[in-house]
PDB file of C-alpha atoms in Angstrom:
ATOM      1  CA  MET E   1     -64.922-120.661 133.334  1.00 82.00           C
ATOM      2  CA  LYS E   2     -65.693-118.165 130.569  1.00 93.00           C
ATOM      3  CA  SER E   3     -63.753-114.961 131.050  1.00 96.00           C
ATOM      4  CA  ALA E   4     -63.668-111.470 129.614  1.00 96.00           C
ATOM      5  CA  ILE E   5     -61.399-108.473 130.168  1.00 97.00           C
ATOM      6  CA  ILE E   6     -62.502-104.855 129.883  1.00 96.00           C
ATOM      7  CA  CYS E   7     -60.030-101.980 129.614  1.00 92.00           C
ATOM      8  CA  SER E   8     -60.050 -98.330 128.648  1.00 87.00           C
ATOM      9  CA  GLN E   9     -57.995 -96.267 126.218  1.00 80.00           C
ATOM     10  CA  SER E  10     -58.785 -93.047 128.047  1.00 69.00           C
ATOM     11  CA  ASN E  11     -58.390 -94.117 131.668  1.00 61.00           C
ATOM     12  CA  LYS E  12     -55.282 -95.713 133.192  1.00 69.00           C
ATOM     13  CA  GLU E  13     -54.057 -96.978 129.820  1.00 77.00           C
ATOM     14  CA  LEU E  14     -50.626 -97.943 131.148  1.00 83.00           C
ATOM     15  CA  LYS E  15     -52.194-100.189 133.791  1.00 89.00           C
ATOM     16  CA  SER E  16     -54.516-101.662 131.155  1.00 90.00           C
ATOM     17  CA  SER E  17     -51.622-102.357 128.793  1.00 89.00           C
ATOM     18  CA  LEU E  18     -49.528-104.130 131.417  1.00 90.00           C
ATOM     19  CA  ILE E  19     -52.473-106.336 132.409  1.00 94.00           C
ATOM     20  CA  LEU E  20     -53.322-107.165 128.792  1.00 93.00           C
ATOM     21  CA  ARG E  21     -49.706-108.010 128.037  1.00 91.00           C
ATOM     22  CA  LYS E  22     -49.570-110.351 131.027  1.00 93.00           C
ATOM     23  CA  PHE E  23     -52.754-112.201 130.071  1.00 95.00           C
ATOM     24  CA  PHE E  24     -52.355-112.395 126.294  1.00 94.00           C
ATOM     25  CA  SER E  25     -48.658-113.279 126.291  1.00 91.00           C
ATOM     26  CA  SER E  26     -49.590-116.508 128.063  1.00 91.00           C
ATOM     27  CA  THR E  27     -51.744-119.477 127.089  1.00 90.00           C
ATOM     28  CA  GLU E  28     -52.406-120.513 130.699  1.00 93.00           C
ATOM     29  CA  ILE E  29     -55.668-118.563 130.904  1.00 93.00           C
ATOM     30  CA  GLU E  30     -58.121-118.408 128.012  1.00 93.00           C
ATOM     31  CA  ILE E  31     -59.876-115.075 127.624  1.00 95.00           C
ATOM     32  CA  ASP E  32     -63.054-115.379 125.568  1.00 95.00           C
ATOM     33  CA  CYS E  33     -63.601-111.681 124.917  1.00 95.00           C
ATOM     34  CA  LEU E  34     -61.745-108.384 125.227  1.00 96.00           C
ATOM     35  CA  PHE E  35     -63.753-105.169 125.571  1.00 95.00           C
ATOM     36  CA  ILE E  36     -62.030-101.855 124.924  1.00 92.00           C
ATOM     37  CA  VAL E  37     -63.666 -98.601 125.967  1.00 90.00           C
ATOM     38  CA  LYS E  38     -62.674 -96.224 123.186  1.00 82.00           C
ATOM     39  CA  LYS E  39     -60.973 -92.872 123.675  1.00 69.00           C
ATOM     40  CA  SER E  40     -63.445 -90.180 124.646  1.00 57.00           C
ATOM     41  CA  TYR E  41     -61.512 -87.242 123.217  1.00 49.00           C
ATOM     42  CA  ASN E  42     -60.365 -85.993 119.824  1.00 49.00           C
ATOM     43  CA  LYS E  43     -56.741 -86.000 118.751  1.00 52.00           C
ATOM     44  CA  LEU E  44     -56.502 -82.205 118.842  1.00 53.00           C
ATOM     45  CA  ASN E  45     -57.848 -82.077 122.374  1.00 57.00           C
ATOM     46  CA  LYS E  46     -55.350 -81.032 125.062  1.00 60.00           C
ATOM     47  CA  TYR E  47     -56.174 -84.160 127.073  1.00 54.00           C
ATOM     48  CA  TYR E  48     -55.109 -86.368 124.164  1.00 58.00           C
ATOM     49  CA  ILE E  49     -51.754 -84.564 123.935  1.00 65.00           C
ATOM     50  CA  GLN E  50     -51.313 -84.890 127.687  1.00 61.00           C
ATOM     51  CA  GLU E  51     -52.142 -88.602 127.514  1.00 56.00           C
ATOM     52  CA  GLN E  52     -49.564 -89.151 124.774  1.00 61.00           C
ATOM     53  CA  LEU E  53     -46.744 -87.245 126.503  1.00 69.00           C
ATOM     54  CA  LEU E  54     -47.287 -88.036 130.161  1.00 61.00           C
ATOM     55  CA  LEU E  55     -46.252 -91.664 130.023  1.00 59.00           C
ATOM     56  CA  TYR E  56     -42.966 -91.004 128.220  1.00 68.00           C
ATOM     57  CA  ILE E  57     -42.069 -88.132 130.534  1.00 68.00           C
ATOM     58  CA  ASP E  58     -42.945 -90.233 133.555  1.00 60.00           C
ATOM     59  CA  HIS E  59     -40.772 -93.139 132.466  1.00 61.00           C
ATOM     60  CA  PHE E  60     -37.899 -90.897 131.446  1.00 70.00           C
ATOM     61  CA  PHE E  61     -37.749 -89.504 134.964  1.00 64.00           C
ATOM     62  CA  CYS E  62     -38.076 -93.016 136.396  1.00 60.00           C
ATOM     63  CA  PHE E  63     -34.980 -93.980 134.429  1.00 66.00           C
ATOM     64  CA  LEU E  64     -33.068 -90.767 135.171  1.00 70.00           C
ATOM     65  CA  SER E  65     -33.881 -90.840 138.886  1.00 62.00           C
ATOM     66  CA  ASN E  66     -32.860 -94.471 139.171  1.00 60.00           C
ATOM     67  CA  PHE E  67     -29.634 -93.855 137.235  1.00 65.00           C
ATOM     68  CA  LEU E  68     -28.558 -90.958 139.455  1.00 65.00           C
ATOM     69  CA  LEU E  69     -29.464 -92.846 142.610  1.00 59.00           C
ATOM     70  CA  GLY E  70     -27.540 -95.836 141.305  1.00 58.00           C
ATOM     71  CA  ILE E  71     -24.403 -93.766 140.863  1.00 58.00           C
ATOM     72  CA  THR E  72     -24.803 -92.211 144.299  1.00 54.00           C
ATOM     73  CA  LEU E  73     -25.672 -95.398 146.142  1.00 51.00           C
ATOM     74  CA  LYS E  74     -23.709 -97.855 144.006  1.00 53.00           C
ATOM     75  CA  SER E  75     -26.881 -99.918 143.796  1.00 52.00           C
ATOM     76  CA  PHE E  76     -27.816 -99.604 140.136  1.00 50.00           C
ATOM     77  CA  ASN E  77     -29.925-102.774 139.998  1.00 53.00           C
ATOM     78  CA  PHE E  78     -32.790-101.701 137.732  1.00 51.00           C
ATOM     79  CA  ARG E  79     -32.490-101.986 133.964  1.00 55.00           C
ATOM     80  CA  TYR E  80     -34.941 -99.973 131.932  1.00 49.00           C
ATOM     81  CA  ASP E  81     -35.910-101.479 128.568  1.00 50.00           C
ATOM     82  CA  PHE E  82     -36.956 -98.705 126.190  1.00 47.00           C
ATOM     83  CA  ASN E  83     -37.819-101.290 123.530  1.00 46.00           C
ATOM     84  CA  SER E  84     -40.800-102.303 125.688  1.00 51.00           C
ATOM     85  CA  ARG E  85     -42.495 -98.952 125.154  1.00 50.00           C
ATOM     86  CA  ARG E  86     -44.787-100.348 122.499  1.00 51.00           C
ATOM     87  CA  PHE E  87     -46.427-102.349 125.277  1.00 55.00           C
ATOM     88  CA  PHE E  88     -47.336 -99.191 127.195  1.00 66.00           C
ATOM     89  CA  ARG E  89     -50.293 -98.614 124.876  1.00 75.00           C
ATOM     90  CA  ILE E  90     -53.274-100.875 124.344  1.00 83.00           C
ATOM     91  CA  ASP E  91     -52.949-100.772 120.544  1.00 80.00           C
ATOM     92  CA  GLY E  92     -49.365-102.002 120.797  1.00 79.00           C
ATOM     93  CA  VAL E  93     -50.370-104.980 122.918  1.00 86.00           C
ATOM     94  CA  ILE E  94     -53.250-105.875 120.595  1.00 87.00           C
ATOM     95  CA  ASN E  95     -51.049-105.719 117.502  1.00 84.00           C
ATOM     96  CA  ASN E  96     -48.409-107.912 119.106  1.00 86.00           C
ATOM     97  CA  TYR E  97     -50.749-110.556 120.569  1.00 89.00           C
ATOM     98  CA  LYS E  98     -53.734-110.413 118.199  1.00 89.00           C
ATOM     99  CA  GLN E  99     -53.387-114.117 117.447  1.00 92.00           C
ATOM    100  CA  ASN E 100     -54.259-114.843 121.096  1.00 92.00           C
ATOM    101  CA  ILE E 101     -57.353-112.613 121.241  1.00 93.00           C
ATOM    102  CA  ASN E 102     -60.505-114.633 120.539  1.00 93.00           C
ATOM    103  CA  LYS E 103     -62.980-111.772 120.298  1.00 94.00           C
ATOM    104  CA  LEU E 104     -62.336-108.017 120.322  1.00 94.00           C
ATOM    105  CA  ILE E 105     -65.151-105.532 120.899  1.00 94.00           C
ATOM    106  CA  TYR E 106     -64.894-101.748 121.043  1.00 92.00           C
ATOM    107  CA  VAL E 107     -67.529 -99.965 123.133  1.00 91.00           C
ATOM    108  CA  GLU E 108     -68.353 -96.353 123.960  1.00 87.00           C
ATOM    109  CA  ASN E 109     -69.098 -96.814 127.640  1.00 89.00           C
ATOM    110  CA  LEU E 110     -68.087 -99.246 130.376  1.00 91.00           C
ATOM    111  CA  ASN E 111     -71.635 -99.479 131.725  1.00 93.00           C
ATOM    112  CA  SER E 112     -73.489 -99.536 128.415  1.00 92.00           C
ATOM    113  CA  ASP E 113     -76.314-101.848 127.419  1.00 94.00           C
ATOM    114  CA  SER E 114     -74.077-103.334 124.719  1.00 93.00           C
ATOM    115  CA  VAL E 115     -71.516-104.486 127.293  1.00 95.00           C
ATOM    116  CA  ARG E 116     -74.222-106.003 129.474  1.00 95.00           C
ATOM    117  CA  ASP E 117     -75.947-107.726 126.537  1.00 95.00           C
ATOM    118  CA  THR E 118     -72.683-109.152 125.188  1.00 95.00           C
ATOM    119  CA  LEU E 119     -71.645-110.523 128.592  1.00 96.00           C
ATOM    120  CA  VAL E 120     -75.014-112.253 128.896  1.00 96.00           C
ATOM    121  CA  GLU E 121     -74.992-113.493 125.285  1.00 95.00           C
ATOM    122  CA  LEU E 122     -71.494-114.995 125.621  1.00 95.00           C
ATOM    123  CA  ASN E 123     -72.373-116.470 129.014  1.00 95.00           C
ATOM    124  CA  ILE E 124     -69.344-114.791 130.626  1.00 96.00           C
ATOM    125  CA  ASP E 125     -69.035-115.702 134.315  1.00 94.00           C
ATOM    126  CA  THR E 126     -65.790-113.846 135.152  1.00 96.00           C
ATOM    127  CA  LEU E 127     -65.179-110.220 134.178  1.00 97.00           C
ATOM    128  CA  ILE E 128     -61.664-108.868 134.781  1.00 97.00           C
ATOM    129  CA  LEU E 129     -61.272-105.109 135.114  1.00 96.00           C
ATOM    130  CA  ALA E 130     -58.043-103.803 133.613  1.00 94.00           C
ATOM    131  CA  GLY E 131     -57.781-100.143 134.519  1.00 88.00           C
ATOM    132  CA  VAL E 132     -61.322 -98.860 133.995  1.00 90.00           C
ATOM    133  CA  GLY E 133     -63.685 -96.573 135.866  1.00 86.00           C
ATOM    134  CA  ILE E 134     -66.452 -97.437 138.277  1.00 91.00           C
ATOM    135  CA  VAL E 135     -68.637-100.400 137.347  1.00 94.00           C
ATOM    136  CA  LYS E 136     -72.307 -99.720 138.022  1.00 94.00           C
ATOM    137  CA  ASP E 137     -75.229-101.917 139.024  1.00 94.00           C
ATOM    138  CA  LYS E 138     -76.194-102.544 135.408  1.00 94.00           C
ATOM    139  CA  ILE E 139     -73.119-104.775 135.099  1.00 96.00           C
ATOM    140  CA  ILE E 140     -72.744-105.889 138.717  1.00 96.00           C
ATOM    141  CA  SER E 141     -76.308-107.204 138.792  1.00 95.00           C
ATOM    142  CA  ILE E 142     -75.809-109.681 135.932  1.00 95.00           C
ATOM    143  CA  PRO E 143     -76.695-113.093 137.389  1.00 94.00           C
ATOM    144  CA  ASN E 144     -73.759-115.445 138.084  1.00 94.00           C
ATOM    145  CA  LEU E 145     -71.172-112.849 137.031  1.00 96.00           C
ATOM    146  CA  THR E 146     -68.024-112.503 139.141  1.00 96.00           C
ATOM    147  CA  ILE E 147     -66.097-109.257 138.699  1.00 97.00           C
ATOM    148  CA  LEU E 148     -62.430-108.926 139.678  1.00 98.00           C
ATOM    149  CA  ASN E 149     -60.358-105.784 140.128  1.00 97.00           C
ATOM    150  CA  VAL E 150     -56.806-105.046 141.234  1.00 97.00           C
ATOM    151  CA  HIS E 151     -56.436-101.973 143.418  1.00 96.00           C
ATOM    152  CA  SER E 152     -53.210-100.038 144.021  1.00 94.00           C
ATOM    153  CA  SER E 153     -53.118-100.353 147.812  1.00 96.00           C
ATOM    154  CA  VAL E 154     -53.010-103.000 150.506  1.00 97.00           C
ATOM    155  CA  LEU E 155     -56.696-103.183 151.432  1.00 96.00           C
ATOM    156  CA  PRO E 156     -58.327-102.232 153.647  1.00 95.00           C
ATOM    157  CA  GLY E 157     -55.955 -99.287 153.561  1.00 94.00           C
ATOM    158  CA  TYR E 158     -56.429 -96.575 151.003  1.00 95.00           C
ATOM    159  CA  ARG E 159     -59.446 -96.794 148.729  1.00 95.00           C
ATOM    160  CA  GLY E 160     -59.798 -94.576 145.647  1.00 94.00           C
ATOM    161  CA  THR E 161     -57.143 -93.509 143.144  1.00 91.00           C
ATOM    162  CA  GLU E 162     -53.353 -93.084 143.258  1.00 91.00           C
ATOM    163  CA  SER E 163     -53.211 -94.812 146.615  1.00 95.00           C
ATOM    164  CA  GLU E 164     -49.418 -95.247 146.466  1.00 94.00           C
ATOM    165  CA  VAL E 165     -48.981 -91.468 146.537  1.00 94.00           C
ATOM    166  CA  PHE E 166     -51.224 -91.008 149.562  1.00 96.00           C
ATOM    167  CA  ALA E 167     -49.559 -93.879 151.429  1.00 96.00           C
ATOM    168  CA  LEU E 168     -46.111 -92.433 150.750  1.00 95.00           C
ATOM    169  CA  ALA E 169     -47.235 -88.971 151.836  1.00 95.00           C
ATOM    170  CA  ASP E 170     -48.602 -90.389 155.098  1.00 95.00           C
ATOM    171  CA  SER E 171     -45.522 -92.602 155.638  1.00 94.00           C
ATOM    172  CA  LYS E 172     -47.765 -95.695 155.598  1.00 95.00           C
ATOM    173  CA  TYR E 173     -45.189 -97.778 153.746  1.00 95.00           C
ATOM    174  CA  ASP E 174     -46.746-101.089 154.759  1.00 95.00           C
ATOM    175  CA  LEU E 175     -49.920-100.120 152.871  1.00 96.00           C
ATOM    176  CA  ILE E 176     -48.123 -99.632 149.541  1.00 96.00           C
ATOM    177  CA  GLY E 177     -48.814-102.519 147.218  1.00 96.00           C
ATOM    178  CA  ASN E 178     -51.868-103.926 145.456  1.00 97.00           C
ATOM    179  CA  THR E 179     -54.922-106.045 146.191  1.00 97.00           C
ATOM    180  CA  VAL E 180     -57.055-108.257 143.960  1.00 98.00           C
ATOM    181  CA  HIS E 181     -60.648-108.177 145.171  1.00 98.00           C
ATOM    182  CA  PHE E 182     -64.189-108.940 144.144  1.00 97.00           C
ATOM    183  CA  VAL E 183     -66.219-105.967 142.928  1.00 97.00           C
ATOM    184  CA  ASN E 184     -69.462-104.922 144.602  1.00 95.00           C
ATOM    185  CA  ASN E 185     -71.498-101.702 144.579  1.00 92.00           C
ATOM    186  CA  LYS E 186     -69.008 -99.854 146.805  1.00 94.00           C
ATOM    187  CA  ILE E 187     -65.630 -98.577 145.648  1.00 94.00           C
ATOM    188  CA  ASP E 188     -62.736-100.968 146.429  1.00 95.00           C
ATOM    189  CA  ALA E 189     -64.865-102.692 149.065  1.00 95.00           C
ATOM    190  CA  GLY E 190     -65.289-106.265 147.823  1.00 95.00           C
ATOM    191  CA  GLU E 191     -63.824-109.346 149.476  1.00 97.00           C
ATOM    192  CA  ILE E 192     -60.045-109.678 149.266  1.00 97.00           C
ATOM    193  CA  LEU E 193     -58.467-112.456 147.196  1.00 98.00           C
ATOM    194  CA  SER E 194     -54.757-111.639 147.101  1.00 97.00           C
ATOM    195  CA  VAL E 195     -52.397-108.977 148.446  1.00 97.00           C
ATOM    196  CA  ILE E 196     -48.882-108.095 147.268  1.00 97.00           C
ATOM    197  CA  LYS E 197     -46.852-105.629 149.317  1.00 96.00           C
ATOM    198  CA  PHE E 198     -44.457-103.308 147.538  1.00 95.00           C
ATOM    199  CA  PRO E 199     -40.771-104.074 148.286  1.00 93.00           C
ATOM    200  CA  GLN E 200     -39.732-101.307 150.653  1.00 90.00           C
ATOM    201  CA  ASP E 201     -36.117-101.345 149.501  1.00 89.00           C
ATOM    202  CA  LYS E 202     -37.347 -99.940 146.160  1.00 90.00           C
ATOM    203  CA  LEU E 203     -39.250 -96.976 147.613  1.00 91.00           C
ATOM    204  CA  LYS E 204     -36.031 -94.958 147.381  1.00 87.00           C
ATOM    205  CA  PHE E 205     -36.361 -94.761 143.606  1.00 87.00           C
ATOM    206  CA  GLY E 206     -39.128 -92.153 143.862  1.00 87.00           C
ATOM    207  CA  VAL E 207     -42.857 -91.730 143.328  1.00 89.00           C
ATOM    208  CA  SER E 208     -42.843 -92.266 139.554  1.00 86.00           C
ATOM    209  CA  TYR E 209     -40.985 -95.543 139.864  1.00 88.00           C
ATOM    210  CA  VAL E 210     -43.222 -96.727 142.720  1.00 91.00           C
ATOM    211  CA  ARG E 211     -46.345 -95.990 140.696  1.00 90.00           C
ATOM    212  CA  TYR E 212     -44.969 -97.739 137.612  1.00 88.00           C
ATOM    213  CA  PHE E 213     -43.542-100.817 139.323  1.00 91.00           C
ATOM    214  CA  ASN E 214     -46.680-101.262 141.422  1.00 94.00           C
ATOM    215  CA  LYS E 215     -48.648-101.487 138.167  1.00 93.00           C
ATOM    216  CA  VAL E 216     -46.297-104.252 137.009  1.00 92.00           C
ATOM    217  CA  LEU E 217     -46.814-106.085 140.298  1.00 95.00           C
ATOM    218  CA  SER E 218     -50.566-105.533 139.995  1.00 96.00           C
ATOM    219  CA  ALA E 219     -50.693-107.198 136.582  1.00 95.00           C
ATOM    220  CA  ASN E 220     -48.777-110.208 137.902  1.00 96.00           C
ATOM    221  CA  ASN E 221     -50.970-110.442 140.999  1.00 97.00           C
ATOM    222  CA  LEU E 222     -54.189-110.279 138.976  1.00 97.00           C
ATOM    223  CA  PHE E 223     -52.989-112.947 136.551  1.00 97.00           C
ATOM    224  CA  ASP E 224     -51.918-115.335 139.315  1.00 97.00           C
ATOM    225  CA  THR E 225     -55.175-114.796 141.193  1.00 97.00           C
ATOM    226  CA  VAL E 226     -57.325-115.579 138.167  1.00 97.00           C
ATOM    227  CA  LYS E 227     -55.227-118.663 137.455  1.00 95.00           C
ATOM    228  CA  ASN E 228     -55.625-119.989 141.004  1.00 95.00           C
ATOM    229  CA  ILE E 229     -59.005-118.538 141.922  1.00 94.00           C
ATOM    230  CA  LYS E 230     -60.664-121.870 142.655  1.00 93.00           C
ATOM    231  CA  SER E 231     -58.202-122.548 145.470  1.00 95.00           C
ATOM    232  CA  ILE E 232     -58.339-119.062 147.049  1.00 95.00           C
ATOM    233  CA  ARG E 233     -60.505-118.367 150.095  1.00 96.00           C
ATOM    234  CA  PRO E 234     -61.752-114.737 150.064  1.00 96.00           C
ATOM    235  CA  GLU E 235     -61.128-112.580 153.123  1.00 96.00           C
ATOM    236  CA  ASN E 236     -63.293-109.833 154.566  1.00 96.00           C
ATOM    237  CA  ASN E 237     -62.507-106.283 153.449  1.00 96.00           C
ATOM    238  CA  ASP E 238     -63.338-104.201 156.503  1.00 94.00           C
ATOM    239  CA  ILE E 239     -63.760-100.748 154.981  1.00 93.00           C
ATOM    240  CA  SER E 240     -64.309 -99.239 158.427  1.00 93.00           C
ATOM    241  CA  LYS E 241     -60.513 -99.526 158.726  1.00 93.00           C
ATOM    242  CA  SER E 242     -59.876 -97.765 155.413  1.00 94.00           C
ATOM    243  CA  VAL E 243     -59.797 -94.189 154.150  1.00 95.00           C
ATOM    244  CA  TYR E 244     -61.005 -92.958 150.775  1.00 95.00           C
ATOM    245  CA  ARG E 245     -58.650 -90.633 148.896  1.00 93.00           C
ATOM    246  CA  SER E 246     -58.663 -89.444 145.291  1.00 88.00           C
ATOM    247  CA  ARG E 247     -56.612 -87.048 143.145  1.00 87.00           C
ATOM    248  CA  PRO E 248     -53.681 -85.999 145.304  1.00 90.00           C
ATOM    249  CA  THR E 249     -52.858 -82.297 145.481  1.00 92.00           C
ATOM    250  CA  LYS E 250     -49.449 -80.871 144.627  1.00 91.00           C
ATOM    251  CA  GLU E 251     -48.687 -80.676 148.325  1.00 94.00           C
ATOM    252  CA  VAL E 252     -49.475 -84.374 148.803  1.00 94.00           C
ATOM    253  CA  VAL E 253     -47.292 -85.345 145.828  1.00 91.00           C
ATOM    254  CA  ALA E 254     -44.419 -83.213 147.133  1.00 92.00           C
ATOM    255  CA  LYS E 255     -44.659 -84.851 150.546  1.00 94.00           C
ATOM    256  CA  ALA E 256     -44.748 -88.299 148.931  1.00 93.00           C
ATOM    257  CA  LYS E 257     -41.571 -87.514 146.964  1.00 90.00           C
ATOM    258  CA  LYS E 258     -39.823 -86.253 150.068  1.00 91.00           C
ATOM    259  CA  ASN E 259     -40.737 -89.369 152.040  1.00 90.00           C
ATOM    260  CA  SER E 260     -39.690 -91.732 149.263  1.00 88.00           C
ATOM    261  CA  TYR E 261     -36.156 -90.355 149.271  1.00 81.00           C
ATOM    262  CA  LYS E 262     -36.042 -90.714 153.048  1.00 78.00           C
ATOM    263  CA  CYS E 263     -36.190 -94.451 152.430  1.00 75.00           C
ATOM    264  CA  VAL E 264     -32.627 -94.424 151.044  1.00 61.00           C
TER     265      VAL E 264
END
């Protein structure tokens, strides 16, 4: 099996970083090529500033929320390692594990001709998505190419983005988790390979923690699935039983937060 990973610096970079760290910190799976979709904004752009600050704010509140809950509930069982922050950015992972990266290619667009041509030239048969946008037919149609993605919901539950938030808001706690699936020309609709459900005793730590820890679980699930893929029998993903949601409103986020603290 010849494998490649593609990630993005301007879309879900935390998820990308956790997946890259999981794969390149191990020698169990050889990755032949790493594609990185470069940032699509300038450093003075407001979106760049937001991207730089959001992660640190998010994790600070994860830590603070957990600490206060731990005092209140006498269940302080989560230790936050601030020294790991360098792994929350793709550049930090690359610098730390560069000796394990066989080939590194920066591209402008996920669905570009250069990505397609390189995959064909290197004879890649397994492409692993690590927090990128929607893959289009130009890539999907490459002969003998299998594409894998990990989605932040128990499929077929919530398709789309930020599925943990929607599931919390709707009190669908059994649908919080992540699913590794094959990629086809419909969003989050490919056959299911592996499902990990989020531990419900940790929902009490709040939305930010749920989103973060589910990304950690997603990286582990994706790695284990790739490692054992030859022995896994795919299951049907019946999207008639799913709903598509994207970009939760403030009201949805507020409801999700309220429901998470009900889990105490």
